[in-house]
Short mmCIF file of C-alpha atoms in Angstrom, two decimals:
data_model
loop_
_atom_site.label_atom_id
_atom_site.label_comp_id
_atom_site.label_asym_id
_atom_site.label_seq_id
_atom_site.Cartn_x
_atom_site.Cartn_y
_atom_site.Cartn_z
CA MET A 545 -3.97 -8.79 29.42
CA PHE A 546 -5.79 -11.30 27.32
CA ALA A 547 -9.27 -10.60 25.36
CA ASN A 548 -9.77 -14.59 25.20
CA ASN A 549 -8.03 -17.64 25.26
CA LYS A 550 -7.61 -17.62 21.50
CA MET A 551 -5.28 -14.47 21.99
CA ARG A 552 -3.72 -16.49 24.92
CA GLU A 553 -2.91 -19.25 22.23
CA ASN A 554 -1.75 -16.63 19.49
CA SER A 555 0.02 -15.02 22.40
CA GLY A 556 2.40 -18.58 22.95
CA ARG A 557 3.07 -18.94 19.28
CA LEU A 558 4.37 -15.43 19.06
CA ILE A 559 6.60 -15.49 21.81
CA LYS A 560 8.40 -18.89 20.27
CA ILE A 561 8.53 -16.73 17.00
CA TYR A 562 10.50 -13.62 19.08
CA ARG A 563 12.42 -15.93 20.94
CA GLU A 564 13.77 -17.63 18.46
CA ARG A 565 14.75 -15.17 15.86
CA MET A 566 16.16 -13.22 18.73
CA HIS A 567 18.33 -16.24 19.75
CA GLN A 568 19.62 -17.33 16.07
CA GLY A 569 19.96 -13.61 14.61
CA SER A 570 22.12 -12.35 17.93
CA LYS A 571 23.45 -16.02 19.26
CA ASP A 572 22.10 -14.38 22.56
CA LYS A 573 22.29 -17.32 25.19
CA ARG A 574 19.52 -15.49 27.14
CA PHE A 575 16.91 -16.23 24.21
CA SER A 576 17.89 -19.97 24.66
CA CYS A 577 15.50 -22.41 26.06
CA ASN A 578 17.11 -23.34 29.27
CA GLU A 579 17.88 -19.21 30.20
CA PHE A 580 14.85 -18.01 29.01
CA ILE A 581 12.90 -19.30 32.02
CA LEU A 582 15.06 -18.25 34.18
CA ALA A 583 14.02 -15.18 37.08
CA THR A 584 16.57 -12.21 36.75
CA LYS A 585 16.98 -9.20 38.43
CA ASP A 586 15.62 -7.24 35.26
CA HIS A 587 12.74 -9.63 35.46
CA PRO A 588 11.60 -10.93 38.59
CA PHE A 589 8.70 -13.56 38.60
CA TYR A 590 6.75 -13.78 42.35
CA GLU A 591 9.28 -14.54 44.68
CA ILE A 592 11.48 -16.74 42.37
CA ILE A 593 14.97 -16.62 43.43
CA GLU A 594 17.18 -14.76 40.86
CA GLY A 595 18.67 -17.50 38.43
CA GLU A 596 16.08 -19.54 39.18
CA PRO A 597 13.53 -21.73 36.57
CA VAL A 598 10.23 -19.19 37.04
CA CYS A 599 8.59 -22.55 35.28
CA SER A 600 9.79 -26.14 33.49
CA ARG A 601 11.21 -26.16 30.10
CA ALA A 602 7.85 -28.54 29.45
CA THR A 603 5.67 -25.67 29.89
CA LEU A 604 7.53 -23.42 27.73
CA ASN A 605 7.12 -25.41 25.34
CA ARG A 606 3.37 -26.38 25.86
CA LEU A 607 3.02 -22.68 25.82
CA GLU A 608 4.63 -21.53 22.58
CA ARG A 609 3.22 -24.56 21.08
CA GLY A 610 -0.17 -22.91 21.43
CA GLN A 611 -1.43 -24.62 24.89
CA ILE A 612 -3.28 -22.58 27.20
CA ILE A 613 -1.41 -21.72 30.53
CA LYS A 614 -3.97 -20.64 33.52
CA ASP A 615 -1.19 -18.01 35.04
CA ASP A 616 -1.40 -14.91 32.31
CA GLU A 617 1.46 -13.65 34.78
CA LEU A 618 4.21 -15.98 33.09
CA TYR A 619 3.29 -14.72 29.61
CA VAL A 620 3.89 -11.73 30.40
CA PHE A 621 7.29 -13.07 31.92
CA PHE A 622 8.59 -14.19 28.93
CA ILE A 623 6.85 -11.20 26.69
CA GLU A 624 8.75 -8.47 28.85
CA LYS A 625 11.67 -10.57 28.60
CA LEU A 626 11.70 -10.44 24.94
CA GLY A 627 11.68 -6.51 25.24
CA PHE A 628 7.77 -5.36 24.60
CA LYS A 629 5.74 -3.62 26.26
CA VAL A 630 2.79 -5.46 27.28
CA ASP A 631 -1.05 -4.51 28.33
CA ASP A 632 -4.63 -5.22 27.99
CA PHE A 633 -6.52 -2.75 25.27
CA PRO A 634 -10.30 -3.51 25.84
CA GLY A 635 -12.16 -2.88 22.61
CA VAL A 636 -9.71 -2.95 20.49
CA MET A 637 -9.80 -6.49 18.77
CA THR A 638 -13.46 -5.70 18.03
CA ASN A 639 -12.49 -3.11 15.94
CA VAL A 640 -9.76 -5.04 14.49
CA GLU A 641 -12.80 -7.53 13.69
CA ARG A 642 -14.72 -4.46 12.41
CA LEU A 643 -12.36 -3.12 10.31
CA SER A 644 -11.49 -6.10 8.20
CA ASP A 645 -14.39 -6.80 7.05
CA GLU A 646 -14.41 -3.35 5.63
CA LEU A 647 -10.66 -3.44 4.58
CA PHE A 648 -11.47 -7.04 2.65
CA LYS A 649 -14.61 -5.58 1.21
CA ALA A 650 -13.00 -1.92 0.09
CA VAL A 651 -9.57 -3.93 -1.32
CA GLU A 652 -12.32 -6.55 -3.51
CA LEU A 653 -13.99 -3.35 -5.06
CA TYR A 654 -10.61 -1.18 -5.30
CA ASP A 655 -12.17 1.27 -3.00
CA LEU A 656 -9.60 3.96 -2.55
CA PRO A 657 -11.29 6.45 -0.68
CA LYS A 658 -12.64 3.78 1.74
CA ILE A 659 -9.21 2.36 1.99
CA LYS A 660 -7.86 5.58 3.06
CA THR A 661 -10.74 6.02 5.74
CA ILE A 662 -10.20 3.03 7.17
CA ASP A 663 -6.28 3.53 7.21
CA ASP A 664 -6.69 7.14 9.35
CA GLU A 665 -9.14 5.17 11.67
CA LEU A 666 -6.16 2.48 11.96
CA ASP A 667 -3.97 5.20 13.29
CA GLN A 668 -6.97 6.09 15.86
CA VAL A 669 -7.72 2.47 17.38
CA PHE A 670 -3.81 1.91 17.60
CA LYS A 671 -3.08 5.32 18.93
CA ASP A 672 -0.47 4.39 21.67
CA LYS A 673 -0.60 0.78 20.95
CA LYS A 674 1.03 -0.17 18.27
CA GLU A 675 4.29 -0.83 19.96
CA TYR A 676 3.10 -2.95 22.11
CA PHE A 677 3.47 -7.33 22.32
CA TYR A 678 0.42 -9.04 19.82
CA TYR A 679 -0.38 -5.50 18.61
CA ILE A 680 2.37 -4.26 16.37
CA ASP A 681 1.85 -7.19 14.39
CA ILE A 682 -1.96 -6.55 13.52
CA TYR A 683 -1.03 -2.40 12.93
CA ASP A 684 2.15 -3.59 10.96
CA SER A 685 -0.55 -5.87 8.61
CA PHE A 686 -2.88 -3.77 8.43
CA LYS A 687 -0.45 -1.08 7.08
CA VAL A 688 0.80 -2.93 4.68
CA ILE A 689 -2.16 -3.95 3.06
CA THR A 690 -3.07 -0.01 3.16
CA LYS A 691 -0.36 1.21 1.96
CA TYR A 692 0.49 -1.04 -1.25
CA TYR A 693 -3.06 -0.29 -2.63
CA LEU A 694 -2.70 3.53 -1.22
CA VAL A 695 0.59 4.38 -2.85
CA ALA A 696 2.10 0.92 -4.13
CA ASP A 697 3.97 0.98 -1.70
CA TYR A 698 6.02 -3.16 -0.96
CA PRO A 699 7.14 -3.88 2.73
CA THR A 700 10.81 -3.50 4.30
CA ASN A 701 12.31 -7.19 3.89
CA GLU A 702 12.37 -7.06 7.83
CA VAL A 703 8.70 -6.51 8.10
CA ALA A 704 7.62 -8.79 4.72
CA ASP A 705 9.63 -12.09 6.56
CA ARG A 706 8.24 -10.98 10.13
CA LEU A 707 4.42 -10.85 8.74
CA LEU A 708 5.08 -14.01 7.00
CA LEU A 709 5.41 -15.62 10.46
CA THR A 710 3.11 -13.81 12.66
CA CYS A 711 0.16 -13.18 10.60
CA PHE A 712 -2.02 -15.72 11.93
CA VAL A 713 -2.92 -13.23 14.55
CA LEU A 714 -5.03 -11.50 12.14
CA PRO A 715 -8.69 -12.38 11.40
CA LYS A 716 -8.67 -14.57 8.56
CA ASN A 717 -9.77 -12.35 5.49
CA MET A 718 -6.83 -9.89 6.74
CA ILE A 719 -4.68 -13.28 6.35
CA GLU A 720 -5.29 -13.87 2.70
CA LEU A 721 -5.35 -9.68 2.06
CA VAL A 722 -1.49 -9.79 4.04
CA LEU A 723 -0.54 -13.16 1.70
CA ASN A 724 -1.46 -11.58 -1.41
CA VAL A 725 1.03 -8.47 -0.75
CA LEU A 726 3.55 -10.80 0.32
CA PHE A 727 3.03 -12.97 -2.46
CA ASP A 728 3.45 -9.82 -4.61
CA TYR A 729 6.71 -8.83 -2.93
CA TYR A 730 8.78 -12.04 -2.80
CA TYR A 731 7.94 -13.40 -6.41
CA PHE A 732 7.76 -10.21 -8.51
CA LYS A 733 10.15 -7.71 -6.38
CA CYS A 734 12.51 -10.61 -4.54
CA ILE A 735 11.88 -13.09 -7.25
CA ASN A 736 12.42 -15.37 -4.20
CA VAL A 737 10.74 -19.14 -5.36
CA ASN A 738 10.89 -20.78 -2.55
CA VAL A 739 8.82 -18.40 -0.19
CA SER A 740 6.43 -17.33 -2.87
CA GLU A 741 5.37 -21.19 -3.00
CA ALA A 742 4.79 -21.09 0.23
CA ILE A 743 2.84 -18.67 0.27
CA TYR A 744 0.73 -19.55 -2.54
CA ASN A 745 0.24 -23.08 -0.96
CA ALA A 746 -1.03 -20.80 2.40
CA LEU A 747 -3.17 -19.23 -0.36
CA ASN A 748 -4.98 -22.40 -1.13
CA GLN A 749 -7.09 -22.43 2.05
CA PHE A 750 -8.71 -19.62 0.82
CA GLU A 751 -11.69 -19.79 -2.47
CA LEU A 752 -9.45 -18.68 -5.13
CA THR A 753 -12.43 -16.93 -6.67
CA SER A 754 -11.70 -13.54 -5.15
CA ILE A 755 -8.48 -11.68 -4.40
CA SER A 756 -6.42 -14.85 -3.97
CA CYS A 757 -6.95 -15.76 -7.25
CA LEU A 758 -5.31 -13.09 -8.96
CA TYR A 759 -1.62 -14.14 -7.42
CA SER A 760 -2.70 -17.56 -7.62
CA ALA A 761 -3.07 -17.73 -11.29
CA PHE A 762 0.41 -16.27 -12.12
CA TRP A 763 2.07 -19.60 -9.47
CA LEU A 764 0.22 -21.49 -11.46
CA MET A 765 1.53 -20.22 -14.90
CA TYR A 766 5.18 -20.31 -13.70
CA LYS A 767 4.36 -24.20 -12.98
CA GLU A 768 2.76 -24.71 -16.36
CA LYS A 769 -0.58 -25.45 -15.13
CA TRP A 770 -2.31 -23.57 -17.79
CA ILE A 771 -6.12 -25.59 -17.95
CA THR A 772 -5.95 -24.85 -13.69
CA ALA A 773 -4.49 -20.83 -14.37
CA LEU A 774 -7.32 -20.49 -16.77
CA THR A 775 -10.05 -22.27 -14.63
CA VAL A 776 -8.98 -19.95 -12.04
CA ILE A 777 -8.84 -17.05 -13.64
CA ASP A 778 -12.14 -17.56 -15.24
CA ASN A 779 -13.84 -17.96 -12.11
CA GLY A 780 -11.93 -14.61 -11.35
CA ILE A 781 -13.24 -12.81 -13.59
CA ASN A 782 -17.16 -13.82 -13.36
CA TYR A 783 -16.66 -12.85 -9.22
CA PHE A 784 -14.93 -9.51 -9.59
CA GLN A 785 -17.70 -8.49 -13.20
CA LYS A 786 -20.37 -8.78 -10.85
CA LEU A 787 -18.54 -5.92 -8.14
CA ASN A 788 -17.47 -3.63 -11.77
CA SER A 789 -14.00 -4.24 -9.94
CA ASN A 790 -12.44 -2.30 -12.66
CA TYR A 791 -8.72 -2.70 -10.99
CA GLN A 792 -9.02 -6.58 -10.32
CA LEU A 793 -9.94 -7.40 -13.33
CA GLY A 794 -7.48 -5.00 -15.83
CA ILE A 795 -5.13 -8.05 -13.67
CA LEU A 796 -7.04 -11.29 -14.55
CA TYR A 797 -7.40 -10.01 -17.98
CA PHE A 798 -3.95 -10.03 -18.65
CA SER A 799 -3.30 -13.21 -16.81
CA LYS A 800 -5.30 -14.77 -19.40
CA ALA A 801 -4.56 -13.45 -22.10
CA LEU A 802 -0.62 -14.39 -20.64
CA ALA A 803 -2.32 -18.10 -20.32
CA LEU A 804 -3.66 -18.20 -23.56
CA HIS A 805 -0.26 -16.98 -25.65
CA THR A 806 1.33 -20.04 -24.22
CA GLY A 807 -1.18 -22.44 -25.75
CA ASN A 808 -3.22 -21.17 -29.30
CA LYS A 809 -3.45 -17.71 -28.78
CA GLU A 810 -7.01 -17.76 -29.19
CA ASN A 811 -8.48 -13.75 -28.34
CA VAL A 812 -4.81 -12.49 -26.84
CA LYS A 813 -5.28 -9.62 -28.15
CA TYR A 814 -8.64 -8.81 -26.88
CA PHE A 815 -7.68 -9.59 -23.56
CA PHE A 816 -4.36 -7.83 -23.48
CA ASP A 817 -6.87 -4.75 -24.63
CA LYS A 818 -9.50 -5.35 -22.11
CA SER A 819 -6.67 -5.60 -19.15
CA ILE A 820 -5.55 -1.98 -20.33
CA GLN A 821 -9.04 -0.55 -20.96
CA CYS A 822 -9.89 -1.53 -17.33
CA LEU A 823 -6.48 -0.15 -15.70
CA GLU A 824 -7.04 2.78 -17.83
CA ASN A 825 -10.52 3.26 -16.21
CA SER A 826 -9.06 2.93 -12.30
CA SER A 827 -7.58 5.55 -10.40
CA GLY A 828 -4.72 5.76 -8.04
CA ILE A 829 -0.42 5.21 -7.86
CA LEU A 830 -1.08 1.33 -7.55
CA ALA A 831 -3.46 1.17 -11.11
CA GLU A 832 -1.12 3.43 -12.58
CA LYS A 833 2.49 1.32 -11.67
CA LYS A 834 0.38 -1.44 -13.11
CA LEU A 835 -0.75 -0.12 -16.19
CA VAL A 836 2.49 1.07 -17.08
CA LYS A 837 3.99 -2.75 -16.43
CA ASN A 838 1.05 -4.04 -18.84
CA TYR A 839 2.46 -1.54 -21.60
CA PHE A 840 5.57 -3.34 -21.46
CA ASN A 841 4.71 -6.94 -20.40
CA ILE A 842 2.50 -6.68 -23.45
CA GLY A 843 4.92 -5.06 -26.06
CA PHE A 844 7.25 -7.61 -24.77
CA HIS A 845 4.90 -11.07 -25.82
CA TYR A 846 5.09 -9.41 -29.41
CA TYR A 847 8.47 -8.22 -29.56
CA PHE A 848 8.53 -12.12 -28.13
CA ASP A 849 6.84 -13.49 -31.43
CA LYS A 850 8.77 -11.23 -33.34
CA GLU A 851 5.29 -8.96 -34.49
CA TYR A 852 7.73 -5.63 -33.90
CA GLU A 853 5.24 -3.34 -34.84
CA GLN A 854 2.69 -4.76 -32.84
CA ALA A 855 4.93 -4.58 -29.80
CA MET A 856 5.98 -0.84 -30.25
CA PHE A 857 2.67 -0.04 -30.53
CA TYR A 858 2.62 -0.70 -26.43
CA PHE A 859 6.35 0.56 -26.06
CA ARG A 860 5.93 3.51 -26.79
CA LYS A 861 3.00 3.52 -24.56
CA PHE A 862 5.79 2.88 -22.03
CA ILE A 863 8.60 5.04 -22.86
CA ASN A 864 5.73 8.05 -23.10
CA ARG A 865 5.21 7.06 -18.75
CA THR A 866 9.07 6.78 -17.63
CA ASN A 867 11.66 8.41 -17.82
CA THR A 868 14.26 6.19 -15.75
CA PHE A 869 16.32 3.51 -17.31
CA THR A 870 15.10 0.33 -16.60
CA ILE A 871 16.37 -3.37 -18.42
CA HIS A 872 13.32 -3.30 -19.90
CA ASP A 873 14.54 -0.32 -21.79
CA LEU A 874 17.20 -2.90 -23.96
CA TYR A 875 14.30 -4.51 -25.64
CA ILE A 876 12.53 -1.47 -26.81
CA LEU A 877 15.89 -0.10 -28.16
CA ARG A 878 16.36 -2.80 -30.25
CA CYS A 879 12.93 -3.03 -31.28
CA ALA A 880 13.24 0.71 -32.47
CA LYS A 881 16.13 -0.17 -33.87
CA LYS A 882 14.62 -2.88 -36.06
CA LEU A 883 11.85 -0.75 -37.16
CA ASN A 884 14.24 1.89 -37.49
CA ASP A 885 11.41 4.22 -35.27
CA LEU A 886 13.06 7.63 -35.73
CA GLU A 887 10.72 8.89 -33.17
CA SER A 888 10.89 6.04 -30.27
CA LEU A 889 15.00 6.47 -30.37
CA GLU A 890 14.69 10.14 -29.51
CA LYS A 891 12.77 9.59 -27.00
CA LEU A 892 14.81 6.91 -25.61
CA LYS A 893 17.53 9.75 -25.51
CA ALA A 894 15.22 11.01 -22.65
CA ILE A 895 15.99 8.09 -20.36
CA THR A 896 18.07 8.28 -17.09
CA PHE A 897 20.15 6.33 -14.65
CA GLN A 898 18.76 6.71 -11.52
CA SER A 899 18.95 3.25 -9.59
CA ILE A 900 18.18 2.63 -5.88
CA GLU A 901 18.59 -0.78 -5.80
CA ASN A 902 21.26 -3.45 -7.98
CA GLU A 903 22.66 -0.06 -8.99
CA GLU A 904 26.46 -2.30 -9.78
CA ILE A 905 23.89 -4.30 -12.61
CA ASN A 906 21.72 -1.83 -13.69
CA LYS A 907 24.48 0.75 -14.12
CA VAL A 908 26.09 -1.85 -17.04
CA PHE A 909 23.70 -2.09 -18.76
CA TYR A 910 22.56 1.55 -18.58
CA ASN A 911 25.95 1.83 -19.52
CA TYR A 912 25.17 -0.64 -22.96
CA PHE A 913 21.80 1.11 -23.51
CA ILE A 914 23.74 4.48 -24.09
CA MET A 915 26.42 3.43 -26.07
CA ARG A 916 23.93 1.55 -28.52
CA LEU A 917 21.67 4.61 -29.12
CA GLY A 918 24.31 6.67 -29.73
CA ASN A 919 26.03 4.43 -32.49
CA GLU A 920 29.11 3.10 -30.95
CA ALA A 921 31.03 1.66 -32.80
CA GLU A 922 30.41 -2.46 -33.56
CA LYS A 923 33.43 -3.42 -32.39
CA ASN A 924 33.59 -1.13 -28.92
CA LEU A 925 29.68 -2.62 -28.51
CA GLU A 926 31.34 -6.52 -29.37
CA ASN A 927 33.99 -6.05 -26.58
CA TYR A 928 31.47 -4.61 -23.90
CA ILE A 929 29.07 -7.24 -24.44
CA THR A 930 31.93 -10.29 -23.93
CA HIS A 931 33.69 -8.38 -21.39
CA ASP A 932 31.95 -6.05 -18.83
CA ILE A 933 27.56 -7.80 -19.63
CA HIS A 934 29.17 -11.09 -19.54
CA LYS A 935 30.78 -10.80 -16.29
CA ILE A 936 27.42 -9.44 -14.42
CA MET A 937 25.34 -12.35 -16.29
CA ALA A 938 28.25 -15.25 -14.88
CA THR A 939 28.50 -13.89 -11.56
CA LYS A 940 25.48 -11.85 -10.58
CA TYR A 941 22.79 -11.35 -12.59
CA ARG A 942 21.83 -14.67 -14.83
CA SER A 943 18.86 -14.20 -17.43
CA ASP A 944 17.87 -16.49 -20.39
CA ASN A 945 15.69 -13.62 -22.04
CA LEU A 946 18.81 -11.23 -21.49
CA ILE A 947 21.51 -14.07 -22.69
CA LYS A 948 19.28 -14.26 -25.66
CA TYR A 949 19.15 -10.58 -26.30
CA PHE A 950 22.42 -10.09 -26.29
CA GLU A 951 23.35 -13.07 -28.18
CA GLU A 952 21.60 -11.83 -31.05
CA GLU A 953 23.09 -8.63 -30.37
CA LEU A 954 26.42 -10.04 -31.17
CA ASN A 955 25.01 -11.69 -34.31
CA ASP A 956 24.10 -8.43 -35.85
CA LEU A 957 27.47 -7.27 -34.85
CA ALA A 958 29.43 -9.87 -35.80
CA LYS A 959 28.06 -8.89 -39.42
CA VAL A 960 30.57 -5.71 -39.55
CA THR A 961 32.86 -7.41 -36.75
CA LYS A 962 33.18 -10.72 -38.44
CA CYS A 963 33.81 -12.07 -35.14
CA TYR A 964 30.82 -15.52 -35.04
CA LYS A 965 32.23 -17.07 -32.03
CA ALA A 966 31.68 -14.37 -29.29
CA ALA A 967 27.93 -15.31 -28.91
CA ILE A 968 28.86 -18.83 -27.60
CA LYS A 969 30.67 -17.33 -24.68
CA LEU A 970 26.83 -16.02 -23.61
CA ASN A 971 25.17 -19.50 -23.92
CA ASN A 972 27.28 -21.39 -21.21
CA PHE A 973 25.06 -20.87 -17.95
CA THR A 974 21.75 -21.19 -17.36
CA SER A 975 19.47 -19.22 -15.69
CA HIS A 976 18.67 -18.97 -11.68
CA LYS A 977 15.98 -16.46 -11.54
CA ILE A 978 12.81 -16.43 -12.92
CA ASP A 979 12.62 -14.55 -15.89
CA TRP A 980 9.43 -13.94 -17.77
CA ASN A 981 9.51 -9.81 -18.00
CA VAL A 982 6.57 -9.83 -16.49
CA GLU A 983 5.19 -7.93 -13.35
CA VAL A 984 1.25 -7.32 -11.81
#
């Protein structure tokens, strides 16, 4: 079953994680400490009578803390009680170590053909093994990494939550890679600050000059530790310049521009443009998604500074690469209206609604987008903001930037409706979400 004591130690810790998740999730007493140690008809143990303990609770506690228990059959007993298949597969862990080294280097270089080759080999190495205890977490972790870089796909919430707890079974360089993907998922997709902070703290065990510098820098900027963030970013740029890794440099140059944008803004445009150049020279779905997001992100920062012509330059690039509605399109619409950019306004008319997540919320904002784009009467727009928009932002989606956006909209509409008090309704609550309107 076990190639070495490290696997025994890790298996004990995994048993604890799975047992507690099953107990807490279902309240099934079979997974409580008292009943988990009992022999049963379906799970006998040597000659022990059904209903009698196979070991003491103290032994279970030691095993679950990672202390080595001499009898491997005790591990097998607990693993099978959790519903897993268990077996020994000689040579798999040797291949895992080799593939870990190869994948880490391929990710640093953003070498997509190599990542695809490794992904294919993983399926061969884990053929008929990926549903077995211990191996399932290794296989799923590798797949989370390869799918992220090959097709820009996030894990499901169930897989992400599980791997965050079980990734300690991986080689150290794979722990670093999977934590970076999970940071991206929890911070930018889930907007979960608490989990993101825990992952950032875990990433500090690694040198912040390689892969981990990318997302560590974003956390430091979120915490407004600008000088530290810039140091991490510069170290990362120096590292990836030597590797000539355009994708990683594209993310780092954007991060540097973002950090500088909050201060003296020296060379901001230079680094924004360097980011775009690097991502445009990178291949693959992930690089394309980051590039399109950066078109908006850069435009938004110019929009925020009321540099509307410069903002629209990047917004045009964004809408030329997208055709489904996001909240981003509200800012682009307002900017295009300010500039009377008829070509961009016409382009926005091709935007369609196709929301898989948060459909109810997005539909409300999309309706306003269509009303505004179609030059709906000012009073109708005002009523929609003060009722439908206000209700959503008060109960389901609070955002400082959107509150400001709709306050500005109401102020503009009030020039016609003369209802100057309407904007006051939108500033009586504060945001509970991260809302930089920035994604990497």
